[in-house]
Every structure is written in structure tokens, then in C-alpha cells.
Short mmCIF file of C-alpha atoms in Angstrom, two decimals:
data_model
loop_
_atom_site.label_atom_id
_atom_site.label_comp_id
_atom_site.label_asym_id
_atom_site.label_seq_id
_atom_site.Cartn_x
_atom_site.Cartn_y
_atom_site.Cartn_z
CA MET A 9 102.21 171.77 76.15
CA GLY A 10 102.24 175.36 77.39
CA ALA A 11 98.90 176.88 77.18
CA LEU A 12 97.17 173.25 76.85
CA ALA A 13 98.73 172.43 80.38
CA ILE A 14 97.19 175.50 81.82
CA CYS A 15 93.80 174.39 80.28
CA ALA A 16 94.32 170.99 81.55
CA LEU A 17 95.09 172.19 84.99
CA MET A 18 92.06 174.50 85.71
CA VAL A 19 90.19 173.47 88.47
CA VAL A 20 86.70 173.11 89.51
CA ALA A 21 86.50 174.67 92.56
CA PHE A 22 87.95 175.85 95.80
CA THR A 23 87.37 176.89 99.34
CA GLN A 24 88.36 180.42 100.69
CA PRO A 25 88.40 181.18 104.52
CA THR A 26 85.55 183.77 105.37
CA ALA A 27 84.42 185.83 108.08
CA ASN A 28 82.22 182.94 109.41
CA ALA A 29 84.73 180.23 109.00
CA GLY A 30 84.85 177.90 111.74
CA GLN A 31 81.45 177.50 112.23
CA THR A 32 79.95 174.42 111.20
CA CYS A 33 76.76 172.86 109.31
CA THR A 34 75.97 169.70 107.90
CA PRO A 35 77.11 168.92 104.64
CA VAL A 36 74.24 168.12 101.82
CA ILE A 37 73.76 164.58 100.54
CA PRO A 38 73.62 164.97 96.63
CA GLY A 39 69.87 165.35 95.93
CA SER A 40 68.67 166.34 99.31
CA PRO A 41 66.49 169.62 99.77
CA SER A 42 68.90 170.89 102.28
CA GLN A 43 71.13 173.97 102.23
CA VAL A 44 74.33 173.99 100.25
CA CYS A 45 77.49 174.43 102.53
CA THR A 46 81.26 174.17 101.56
CA CYS A 47 82.61 171.30 103.44
CA ASP A 48 86.28 172.03 103.60
CA LEU A 49 88.22 168.96 103.03
CA GLY A 50 91.64 170.45 104.18
CA TYR A 51 93.14 171.20 100.48
CA HIS A 52 95.98 173.27 100.07
CA ARG A 53 96.92 175.26 103.24
CA ASP A 54 93.54 175.67 104.21
CA LEU A 55 93.25 177.41 107.49
CA TYR A 56 90.16 175.49 108.74
CA SER A 57 90.77 171.87 107.52
CA GLY A 58 87.82 169.64 108.17
CA VAL A 59 85.23 172.29 108.98
CA CYS A 60 82.13 172.82 107.04
CA GLU A 61 81.55 176.23 106.36
CA PRO A 62 78.34 178.10 105.47
CA ASP A 63 78.71 179.73 101.81
CA ALA A 64 77.54 183.24 101.12
CA ASP A 65 74.94 181.46 98.70
CA ASN A 66 73.63 178.93 101.20
CA ASP A 67 70.16 179.60 100.36
CA VAL A 68 70.72 177.64 97.09
CA THR A 69 68.74 174.15 97.40
CA THR A 70 70.37 170.94 95.81
CA PRO A 71 68.37 169.73 92.77
CA PRO A 72 67.30 166.30 92.02
CA PRO A 73 70.11 164.01 91.23
CA ALA A 74 71.40 163.95 87.47
CA PRO A 75 72.29 160.56 86.28
CA GLY A 76 74.73 158.46 88.40
CA ALA A 77 78.48 158.68 87.73
CA ALA A 78 81.18 157.30 89.57
CA LEU A 79 83.15 160.11 91.12
CA PHE A 80 87.05 160.27 91.51
CA PHE A 81 89.33 163.07 92.78
CA TYR A 82 92.84 163.66 92.12
CA PRO A 83 94.95 163.92 95.09
CA PRO A 84 95.88 166.85 96.76
CA PRO A 85 99.61 168.13 95.42
CA TYR A 86 102.68 166.96 97.00
CA GLN A 87 103.97 169.22 99.84
CA TYR A 88 107.59 170.01 100.17
CA ASN A 89 109.69 169.99 103.36
CA ASP A 90 109.69 174.11 103.08
CA HIS A 91 105.84 173.55 102.70
CA HIS A 92 105.49 175.20 99.09
CA LEU A 93 103.33 172.78 96.82
CA LEU A 94 104.10 170.80 93.73
CA ASP A 95 101.87 172.33 91.02
CA SER A 96 100.94 169.05 89.42
CA ILE A 97 98.29 166.25 90.08
CA GLN A 98 101.18 163.45 90.00
CA ALA A 99 101.72 161.28 92.76
CA VAL A 100 105.07 161.47 94.65
CA SER A 101 104.66 159.96 98.01
CA VAL A 102 102.55 157.22 99.55
CA SER A 103 101.02 159.62 102.41
CA GLN A 104 100.06 162.16 99.47
CA VAL A 105 97.77 159.56 97.86
CA THR A 106 96.34 157.61 101.08
CA ASP A 107 96.02 159.01 104.56
CA LEU A 108 96.17 163.01 103.04
CA VAL A 109 93.60 162.39 100.59
CA PRO A 110 90.24 164.20 102.08
CA ALA A 111 87.85 161.62 103.38
CA VAL A 112 85.08 162.27 100.65
CA SER A 113 82.42 159.77 101.97
CA PHE A 114 80.60 159.61 98.62
CA MET A 115 83.78 159.43 96.13
CA SER A 116 84.33 156.30 94.30
CA GLY A 117 88.17 156.65 94.53
CA ILE A 118 91.28 158.64 93.16
CA ALA A 119 93.31 158.91 89.97
CA LEU A 120 96.86 157.94 90.46
CA VAL A 121 99.36 159.61 87.99
CA VAL A 122 102.65 158.38 88.50
CA ASP A 123 105.81 159.13 86.73
CA TRP A 124 107.91 156.46 85.08
CA SER A 125 111.08 157.83 86.52
CA SER A 126 109.60 157.83 89.89
CA ILE A 127 108.79 153.89 90.01
CA CYS A 128 111.89 153.11 87.52
CA PRO A 129 114.69 155.24 88.50
CA THR A 130 117.14 152.61 87.37
CA ALA A 131 117.17 150.03 84.65
CA GLY A 132 115.71 146.69 85.31
CA ALA A 133 115.11 147.74 88.98
CA CYS A 134 111.49 149.31 89.14
CA ASP A 135 110.01 149.84 92.77
CA PHE A 136 106.22 149.73 92.65
CA THR A 137 105.76 150.19 96.16
CA LEU A 138 103.80 153.68 95.80
CA ILE A 139 101.17 151.98 93.70
CA ASP A 140 101.13 148.80 95.60
CA ARG A 141 100.68 150.81 98.89
CA THR A 142 97.92 153.00 97.39
CA LEU A 143 96.10 150.09 96.01
CA ALA A 144 96.42 148.25 99.54
CA TYR A 145 94.99 151.27 101.33
CA TRP A 146 91.90 151.97 98.99
CA THR A 147 91.15 148.40 98.80
CA ALA A 148 90.71 148.45 102.41
CA ARG A 149 88.35 151.42 102.15
CA ASN A 150 86.30 149.87 99.33
CA LYS A 151 87.41 152.48 96.89
CA LYS A 152 88.96 152.35 93.42
CA ILE A 153 91.92 154.15 91.40
CA VAL A 154 92.28 155.23 87.88
CA LEU A 155 96.11 154.21 87.30
CA SER A 156 98.11 156.10 85.19
CA VAL A 157 102.03 155.92 84.42
CA ALA A 158 103.35 158.99 82.24
CA THR A 159 106.25 158.43 80.22
CA ILE A 160 106.69 161.59 79.16
CA SER A 161 105.87 165.02 81.01
CA PHE A 162 107.01 168.19 82.47
CA PRO A 163 110.29 167.85 84.67
CA PHE A 164 109.84 168.67 88.20
CA MET A 165 111.82 169.55 91.51
CA SER A 166 112.12 166.53 93.67
CA ALA A 167 113.53 168.41 96.47
CA PRO A 168 113.21 172.00 97.47
CA ALA A 169 115.45 174.90 97.02
CA GLY A 170 115.99 173.93 93.41
CA LYS A 171 117.63 170.79 93.83
CA ASP A 172 117.27 167.52 92.03
CA VAL A 173 115.31 168.31 88.99
CA GLN A 174 113.43 164.98 87.80
CA ASN A 175 112.02 163.92 84.52
CA ALA A 176 109.22 161.97 84.03
CA THR A 177 111.17 159.73 81.66
CA PRO A 178 114.18 158.15 83.57
CA ASP A 179 117.55 159.25 82.73
CA TRP A 180 118.47 155.65 81.66
CA VAL A 181 115.94 155.89 79.23
CA LEU A 182 117.11 159.49 77.63
CA ALA A 183 120.63 157.91 77.58
CA GLN A 184 119.18 155.28 75.07
CA VAL A 185 117.09 157.25 72.96
CA LYS A 186 117.04 160.40 70.62
CA THR A 187 116.15 163.46 72.37
CA TYR A 188 115.32 167.12 71.77
CA PRO A 189 115.61 170.21 74.02
CA VAL A 190 112.94 172.44 74.93
CA SER A 191 112.76 175.35 77.38
CA THR A 192 110.00 174.56 79.62
CA GLU A 193 108.34 174.99 82.80
CA ILE A 194 110.00 173.08 85.93
CA MET A 195 107.04 171.97 88.09
CA GLY A 196 107.35 172.20 92.01
CA THR A 197 109.53 175.58 91.86
CA ASN A 198 109.15 178.21 94.35
CA PRO A 199 108.00 180.56 93.27
CA ILE A 200 106.41 178.50 90.55
CA ARG A 201 106.80 179.15 86.65
CA LYS A 202 110.41 178.87 86.94
CA THR A 203 111.75 177.39 83.46
CA ALA A 204 114.83 175.77 82.08
CA VAL A 205 116.21 173.62 79.29
CA SER A 206 115.28 170.26 79.71
CA GLN A 207 115.72 167.07 77.13
CA PHE A 208 112.62 165.16 75.97
CA PRO A 209 112.62 161.82 74.47
CA ASP A 210 111.76 161.73 70.67
CA PHE A 211 108.89 159.48 70.59
CA ARG A 212 109.47 158.92 66.77
CA ASP A 213 112.60 156.76 68.05
CA PRO A 214 111.75 153.04 67.85
CA LYS A 215 113.95 152.50 70.79
CA PHE A 216 111.53 154.50 73.14
CA LEU A 217 108.56 152.50 71.88
CA GLN A 218 110.47 149.35 72.50
CA LEU A 219 111.41 150.34 76.07
CA THR A 220 107.69 151.85 77.01
CA SER A 221 106.40 148.24 75.63
CA ALA A 222 108.50 146.63 78.15
CA LEU A 223 107.15 149.08 80.87
CA VAL A 224 103.60 148.35 79.84
CA ARG A 225 104.27 144.65 80.04
CA ASP A 226 105.68 144.85 83.57
CA LEU A 227 102.63 147.02 84.70
CA ALA A 228 100.14 144.46 83.03
CA GLN A 229 102.00 141.49 84.64
CA ARG A 230 101.55 143.23 88.08
CA TYR A 231 98.10 144.93 87.89
CA ASP A 232 95.87 143.57 85.17
CA GLY A 233 92.46 142.43 86.50
CA ASN A 234 93.23 144.12 89.89
CA PRO A 235 89.57 144.73 91.29
CA THR A 236 90.82 148.05 92.90
CA ILE A 237 91.82 149.23 89.40
CA ALA A 238 88.80 150.93 87.66
CA GLN A 239 90.66 152.04 84.77
CA VAL A 240 94.19 151.91 83.54
CA ARG A 241 94.88 154.93 81.58
CA ILE A 242 96.84 154.65 78.30
CA GLY A 243 99.71 157.28 79.03
CA THR A 244 101.30 158.90 76.00
CA GLY A 245 102.30 162.42 76.78
CA LEU A 246 101.69 164.84 79.64
CA LEU A 247 100.63 163.48 82.99
CA GLY A 248 99.21 160.47 81.29
CA GLU A 249 97.45 162.62 78.65
CA GLU A 250 97.74 162.56 74.92
CA ASN A 251 99.57 165.85 74.90
CA PRO A 252 103.33 165.95 73.50
CA ILE A 253 105.79 168.13 74.73
CA VAL A 254 106.40 169.97 71.70
CA GLY A 255 105.96 173.52 72.86
CA GLY A 256 102.73 174.61 71.75
CA SER A 257 99.37 173.67 69.71
CA PRO A 258 99.37 172.26 66.20
CA GLY A 259 101.21 174.49 64.00
CA ASN A 260 103.14 176.15 66.59
CA THR A 261 105.80 173.64 67.93
CA THR A 262 109.37 173.43 69.02
CA MET A 263 110.15 169.94 68.39
CA PRO A 264 112.14 169.86 65.21
CA ASN A 265 110.25 168.29 61.95
CA PHE A 266 107.27 167.56 64.46
CA GLN A 267 104.05 166.28 62.70
CA GLU A 268 100.77 165.67 64.23
CA THR A 269 100.53 162.49 62.32
CA GLN A 270 103.50 161.23 63.83
CA TRP A 271 102.41 161.82 67.27
CA LEU A 272 99.09 160.12 66.39
CA ALA A 273 100.73 157.17 65.12
CA PHE A 274 102.89 156.96 68.23
CA CYS A 275 99.59 157.25 70.38
CA LEU A 276 98.17 154.59 68.26
CA GLU A 277 101.20 152.02 68.76
CA THR A 278 100.95 152.67 72.62
CA VAL A 279 97.33 151.76 72.34
CA HIS A 280 98.24 148.62 70.93
CA GLN A 281 100.81 148.10 73.54
CA TYR A 282 98.33 148.15 76.16
CA GLN A 283 95.86 146.15 74.46
CA SER A 284 98.47 143.50 73.80
CA ALA A 285 99.46 143.59 77.36
CA PHE A 286 96.30 144.23 79.35
CA HIS A 287 93.46 141.46 79.16
CA LYS A 288 91.10 142.24 81.99
CA SER A 289 91.61 145.88 83.17
CA GLU A 290 89.38 148.52 81.28
CA LEU A 291 91.56 150.56 79.21
CA GLU A 292 91.20 154.25 79.11
CA PHE A 293 92.32 156.77 76.55
CA ASP A 294 92.29 160.70 77.23
CA ILE A 295 91.75 162.64 74.04
CA ALA A 296 92.64 165.91 75.70
CA ARG A 297 94.88 167.08 72.46
CA LEU A 298 92.80 165.42 69.63
CA GLY A 299 90.07 168.10 69.51
CA PHE A 300 92.99 170.72 68.74
CA THR A 301 94.31 168.51 66.30
CA ARG A 302 91.18 168.30 64.53
CA ALA A 303 90.47 171.92 64.67
CA LEU A 304 93.72 173.62 64.05
CA GLY A 305 95.67 171.09 62.27
CA THR A 306 96.15 170.67 58.30
CA GLY A 307 93.55 168.78 56.01
CA THR A 308 95.85 165.74 56.56
CA ASP A 309 96.13 166.18 60.20
CA GLN A 310 92.26 166.23 60.43
CA VAL A 311 91.77 163.22 58.27
CA PHE A 312 94.31 161.26 60.60
CA ALA A 313 92.52 162.66 63.68
CA ASP A 314 89.31 161.28 62.50
CA ALA A 315 90.86 157.93 61.53
CA PHE A 316 92.36 157.76 65.08
CA PHE A 317 89.37 158.32 67.00
CA ALA A 318 87.64 155.89 64.69
CA GLU A 319 89.99 153.19 65.79
CA LEU A 320 89.92 154.14 69.18
CA ALA A 321 86.02 153.92 69.06
CA ALA A 322 86.21 150.40 67.33
CA SER A 323 88.56 149.08 70.01
CA ARG A 324 85.49 149.99 72.56
CA LEU A 325 88.03 151.69 74.92
CA PHE A 326 86.87 154.00 77.89
CA ILE A 327 87.50 157.36 76.43
CA ALA A 328 87.94 160.23 78.51
CA TYR A 329 88.25 164.16 77.79
CA ASN A 330 89.38 167.13 79.77
CA GLY A 331 86.24 169.44 79.74
CA LEU A 332 82.96 170.89 79.57
CA GLU A 333 82.04 174.60 77.97
CA ALA A 334 78.87 176.24 78.07
CA HIS A 335 78.52 178.34 74.96
CA ASP A 336 74.58 178.60 75.50
CA ASP A 337 71.60 176.57 76.63
CA ASP A 338 71.89 174.50 73.27
CA LEU A 339 75.23 173.15 74.36
CA LEU A 340 76.23 170.39 71.97
CA THR A 341 72.69 170.42 70.25
CA GLY A 342 73.54 173.50 68.27
CA ALA A 343 75.67 173.90 64.86
CA PRO A 344 79.18 172.48 65.10
CA ASN A 345 82.01 174.81 65.10
CA PRO A 346 85.01 172.92 63.46
CA ALA A 347 87.46 175.57 64.47
CA ASP A 348 86.53 175.32 68.21
CA ALA A 349 88.78 172.66 69.73
CA ILE A 350 86.53 171.96 72.63
CA ASP A 351 83.61 171.66 70.69
CA THR A 352 85.56 169.43 68.77
CA GLY A 353 86.27 167.09 71.36
CA LEU A 354 82.85 166.98 73.01
CA ARG A 355 81.51 166.01 69.81
CA TYR A 356 83.92 163.06 69.53
CA LEU A 357 82.56 161.91 72.78
CA LEU A 358 78.91 162.75 72.21
CA GLY A 359 79.15 160.58 69.06
CA TYR A 360 81.03 157.79 70.85
CA ARG A 361 78.27 157.62 73.83
CA ARG A 362 75.63 157.35 71.20
CA SER A 363 77.10 154.29 69.74
CA GLY A 364 77.13 152.50 73.25
CA GLY A 365 80.79 153.85 74.12
CA ARG A 366 81.98 154.33 77.87
CA ILE A 367 83.19 157.97 78.36
CA GLY A 368 84.64 159.91 81.31
CA LEU A 369 85.07 163.65 81.92
CA GLU A 370 88.60 164.54 83.38
CA ALA A 371 88.97 167.87 85.34
CA VAL A 372 85.90 169.45 84.34
CA GLN A 373 88.28 172.71 83.88
CA PRO A 374 86.00 175.06 81.93
CA LEU A 375 83.64 175.38 84.82
CA ALA A 376 86.26 177.71 86.11
CA GLY A 377 87.11 179.11 82.40
CA PRO A 378 86.21 182.46 80.88
CA ARG A 379 82.99 180.98 79.25
CA MET A 380 81.56 179.43 82.22
CA GLY A 381 81.78 181.69 85.26
CA THR A 382 80.08 182.49 88.24
CA ALA A 383 76.89 182.75 86.55
CA ASP A 384 76.80 179.57 84.96
CA LEU A 385 78.16 177.85 88.12
CA GLN A 386 74.88 179.14 89.84
CA ASN A 387 72.82 177.99 86.79
CA VAL A 388 72.62 174.56 88.03
CA ALA A 389 70.04 173.67 85.24
CA LYS A 390 72.59 174.33 82.48
CA ILE A 391 75.36 172.37 84.16
CA GLN A 392 72.96 169.42 84.93
CA HIS A 393 72.04 169.67 81.32
CA VAL A 394 75.61 168.87 80.43
CA VAL A 395 75.80 166.04 82.97
CA SER A 396 72.54 164.54 81.64
CA ILE A 397 73.64 164.79 78.15
CA PHE A 398 76.85 162.88 78.67
CA GLN A 399 75.60 160.59 81.09
CA PRO A 400 79.45 160.02 81.92
CA ALA A 401 80.71 156.80 83.59
CA ARG A 402 83.28 158.94 85.37
CA LEU A 403 83.60 162.58 86.45
CA VAL A 404 87.44 163.75 87.75
CA PHE A 405 87.67 166.62 89.98
CA PHE A 406 90.86 168.27 91.48
CA ASP A 407 91.84 171.58 93.33
CA ASP A 408 93.60 174.71 91.62
CA VAL A 409 94.50 176.69 94.80
CA ALA A 410 98.33 175.90 94.62
CA LEU A 411 98.48 176.79 90.77
CA GLY A 412 96.99 180.48 91.14
CA ILE A 413 95.14 180.47 87.97
CA VAL A 414 91.37 180.83 89.61
CA SER A 415 89.58 182.67 87.21
CA PRO A 416 88.50 186.18 88.55
CA ASP A 417 84.69 185.59 88.14
CA THR A 418 84.89 182.08 89.82
CA SER A 419 82.96 182.15 93.16
CA PRO A 420 84.69 180.10 96.03
CA PHE A 421 83.26 176.62 95.48
CA HIS A 422 85.10 173.64 96.89
CA ALA A 423 84.64 170.46 94.69
CA ALA A 424 82.52 168.84 97.29
CA GLU A 425 79.96 171.66 96.68
CA LEU A 426 79.90 171.74 93.10
CA VAL A 427 79.32 168.05 93.20
CA SER A 428 76.39 168.61 95.72
CA GLY A 429 75.32 171.68 93.31
CA LEU A 430 75.36 169.59 90.38
CA GLY A 431 73.12 166.79 91.95
CA ILE A 432 75.29 164.06 90.95
CA GLN A 433 74.44 161.00 92.76
CA PRO A 434 77.72 158.82 92.63
CA SER A 435 77.69 155.09 91.95
CA PRO A 436 78.03 152.65 95.29
#
């Protein structure tokens, strides 16, 4: 996925130690007129875990709350024995997604992304302990989770010092299906961004669909209707999103004979798998790549992209998208730009919401991006305008300190402060 992965992993906000770190202040309640402060929740090697630190801009007051939304966080990254971090949102250990998650009182819960290989390392012998214990932990705290099992994703180091590289797709699955090699990033390397050639499953192989279908049935048998699950994400590609590991954007891929229409056909078949197995829990589909297919693909690709989204909408799925982007004060109300992938994705969601569909915003990544920098973060009215337009059923935030990809013009906001600055009042 390359650049798309980096785009998807841009983070909302982070906390930086400052000269006055260690002092305390009272965290604002969303919608209150009190001063904004950064409640340091202990993310990523922070020196002052659990301390609320006054901000340089603490004269800013919190505006009235925007329409309510469920507020979820991705867990902090997994930490290896040598203390370096897995540069990913995926869950590796139980503690990472339970007691190590910062206690944000106003959050609705967490998004739990688990690799297929982590729960089913051996054929016919899946171990769902990580999911089960996570559900039990958050049930006891009256919180919910968004559950996602990724069947295709970047490989990662399952141990430090370059040992034990693990693919999201189990080895026993790779042994049964067609595969193709890609020189790809290996997540969890220290320092990060090391690459190696890895094998990925060919999603066009009917055997792969057969094996993923069995996984979906197992998940449904255990979790369909679980009251602690807010949504079940239909995982097709990278980290549960619908991004195939093909080495790039539409028209620039490394998978032999890859066609966007083949990928959309696989995604649709996977949607049908989940719909056939899950009858109680709300299903979610993340359209992170679809806007790129529609904006950058061929005429045939664009027709298929529109038809694919139309079927998602007809199924009344919960549809999530990766971001918001500020072009001007007339965001989403100006003339559409068919060549802009983010605009395209936003228009899909806007039309769906207007038809009565439920939508969510994932990772809200462009808040730290080049077209929404510090000035926009401080322009709460504009950001609140975005939230008001979408009235999302869910917002999801996570940190990016471990990734080292923070935009130079991003001020040291933490997700908790950003939420307060947005004036978001989460649902109970």
C-alpha cells in the first residue's frame, strides 16, 4: 500500500514534554468554557505519563459541543522487550489493548485490529484468547470495541532484533493459495522502515476466498450479537481496510496482472461472506481505497467503483472513511474535484449519510496533513463545521509519535485536547 499506508497512519495529535511539564491542571470537559489543557495519557514513551500539562495555547476556550458521536481510540502501539515500538495499530498482546490503554473517561471504547495469523497460527487450531479477554475487560468497564480481523497486511517483527517475521496471513494459508512476492516494509523493525521481500496471498485465488469464508464463519459463531461489539469491520486488506498489498495506487501496482475491478470483486465477495455469517452485529466497511480507485482509475474502474459503493449503500452497512481534509470554508459544499481521491471519498460518505446511512470517520489523518495544519487546528469553527456536516456515528483517533511522520506545522496537540477543542460530546 506504500503511500496510502502512510496516509492512513497519519495521526490526529500528540503530546510533547515542555518546560512546564509536570504541572497539573483540570482537563476540560467537552463543551465547557474552561481553559484547554493537554491531558497527557501516557502514549509512546511520554516522560510525564498521567499528568495534565498546560498548553502554550491554553487561553483558547472550548466551543459548544458539535452533534454527538461515539468516540473510539486505537490502542497504543505494542512495545518490544527492548522498548522499541511496533509502528502499527494492530493488537499483539492482551495488555496492549486492556490495562495499557489510557483511561479516557469520555471515550466509547477502542478499535481492536488483530491479524489472522495471530489468532490462527495453525490450521484448525485458532486461539481467540486475545479477543475474548479484550471483550471481557471492556465489558466490565461499560465500553465497546470495533472488532477487525485482518487477513492481508504488512508483515511485522514478532520479536525484537530482527527475529521471527510474521505475516498477517497465516503460513498454513500461504501454503495452500497462490502467492506473489513484494518488497515491502516490515513493521516493528528498529530503526523503522526496513524492507524485505515477502509473500502475499493472491486474493484472486478461489481457495483464498474459501479459507477466509471459514474464518468469517468462526468469528460469527463466537461474536455475532456480542453486546460489547459496536461494529464488526469487514477486513479485506491492510489492517482491516480495503487496501490490497499491490505496491501502490491505481495504475501503479506491483502485483502481476492486477486489475482494480478484480480487487473490488474480491471486496464484494468478502462483504457477502460477512453478511451471510453475521446477522446481529452491525457490519462496517472502510472505503479508504475506493476514492483513489474512483479518482485515479480507468473509466471502467470508475464505473465499478460507483457500482460497488452503490451496493454497499443498498446493504445499509456502517461505512467508515479515513479522513477529513480542509480545502476552504466551503468544505464539501463547493464544486467536486473528480481528480481528488479524498474529495471523492468524502462525497461518497456525504451522499450516503443524506440517504439515511450510518457513517464513521477513521483516523482523521489529514488533521495533521499539509492542507490542514496548525492554522486549521486553531480554527475550531472550520473543524467543527466538518463534524457538523458529517454528524458521524463514530470518530476514531490514534497517536503517531512512534511513526515519526508528524507534519512540521502540527502543534503539539494530544487526541484528548483535540477532542475538547472540537467540542465533541461523545455518546454515553
